[in-house]
XYZ file of C-alpha atoms in Angstrom:
119
model
C -16.975 -15.482 -9.171
C -16.153 -13.018 -11.951
C -19.154 -14.226 -13.985
C -21.535 -13.559 -11.101
C -19.844 -10.218 -10.410
C -20.206 -9.214 -14.069
C -23.911 -10.109 -14.084
C -24.596 -8.082 -10.936
C -22.406 -5.233 -12.241
C -24.310 -5.132 -15.539
C -27.647 -4.842 -13.744
C -26.583 -2.224 -11.182
C -24.536 0.233 -13.206
C -22.578 -1.415 -15.984
C -25.309 -0.863 -18.522
C -25.335 2.914 -17.980
C -21.528 3.157 -18.012
C -21.238 1.014 -21.129
C -23.858 3.048 -22.941
C -22.003 6.270 -22.084
C -18.778 4.848 -23.537
C -20.667 3.612 -26.597
C -22.282 7.014 -27.196
C -18.906 8.744 -26.824
C -17.516 6.327 -29.419
C -20.360 7.081 -31.823
C -19.846 10.833 -31.435
C -16.103 10.494 -32.073
C -16.687 8.244 -35.121
C -18.860 10.890 -36.783
C -15.655 12.717 -37.688
C -13.061 10.940 -39.778
C -10.218 12.121 -37.555
C -11.961 10.775 -34.440
C -12.441 7.197 -35.682
C -9.391 5.775 -33.801
C -10.643 7.455 -30.629
C -14.135 6.068 -31.208
C -12.784 2.547 -31.708
C -10.979 2.775 -28.354
C -14.269 3.904 -26.784
C -15.990 0.794 -28.136
C -13.292 -1.430 -26.589
C -13.720 0.295 -23.242
C -17.525 0.019 -23.542
C -17.166 -3.763 -23.654
C -14.947 -3.557 -20.557
C -17.506 -1.335 -18.859
C -20.228 -3.925 -19.440
C -18.149 -6.688 -17.771
C -15.069 -5.414 -15.844
C -14.529 -8.295 -13.406
C -11.602 -10.558 -14.256
C -9.922 -7.964 -16.485
C -6.989 -5.686 -15.693
C -5.651 -2.570 -17.338
C -1.975 -2.047 -18.165
C -0.825 1.478 -19.032
C 1.886 2.196 -21.626
C 2.448 5.910 -22.206
C 4.224 7.499 -25.141
C 4.130 10.911 -26.788
C 1.232 10.248 -29.154
C -1.004 8.729 -26.491
C -0.298 11.708 -24.213
C -1.520 14.162 -26.860
C -4.630 12.088 -27.610
C -5.317 11.681 -23.872
C -5.252 15.469 -23.457
C -7.716 15.913 -26.340
C -9.886 13.131 -24.929
C -9.889 14.667 -21.455
C -10.951 18.062 -22.779
C -13.799 16.833 -24.991
C -15.171 13.604 -23.452
C -13.157 12.151 -20.598
C -14.117 14.368 -17.707
C -17.914 13.762 -17.792
C -17.471 10.006 -18.080
C -14.897 9.968 -15.259
C -17.174 12.030 -13.017
C -20.018 9.599 -13.711
C -17.870 6.614 -12.733
C -16.599 8.357 -9.584
C -20.135 9.252 -8.479
C -21.222 5.679 -9.146
C -18.286 4.401 -7.089
C -19.140 6.690 -4.179
C -22.741 5.476 -4.167
C -21.586 1.854 -4.326
C -19.253 2.377 -1.334
C -22.247 2.993 0.939
C -22.651 -0.720 1.630
C -19.988 -3.330 2.300
C -21.386 -5.518 -0.478
C -20.942 -2.682 -2.976
C -17.232 -2.102 -2.298
C -15.946 -4.579 -4.958
C -18.246 -2.927 -7.472
C -17.029 0.520 -6.396
C -13.444 -0.605 -7.040
C -14.415 -1.512 -10.594
C -16.120 1.838 -11.013
C -12.996 3.673 -9.815
C -10.892 1.552 -12.191
C -13.108 2.709 -15.057
C -12.912 6.321 -13.832
C -9.123 6.226 -14.064
C -9.411 4.684 -17.497
C -11.819 7.462 -18.504
C -9.109 10.020 -17.729
C -6.340 8.215 -19.664
C -7.796 5.657 -22.108
C -5.090 5.853 -24.767
C -1.965 3.888 -24.117
C -4.030 1.524 -21.949
C -4.276 -2.167 -22.742
C -7.066 -4.372 -21.398
C -5.643 -7.692 -20.212
């Protein structure tokens, strides 16, 4: 079921979300200091392309809190808003609710991507 869900997700919204994560990663990798942040964006882009069957576990520490604050200020808010709007649109139909849940999962990840582990 997760394979079919990932295929449908990719067609109806995963491509746009994954590209936004990828572009954020490219912009962060332009600076030398932002390379670790960009690498995390690339990991999340692969999750955004196929989120079904994967979970996110959060582990917070002091360093990830500081990086999450920087991320939220510079890149996180627009990506999170995009995922939330996508989730709201997907909630219109009953069939879209599982896809909306994935979109909301990615929105939360867009607010706090550092200290998160994709399982």
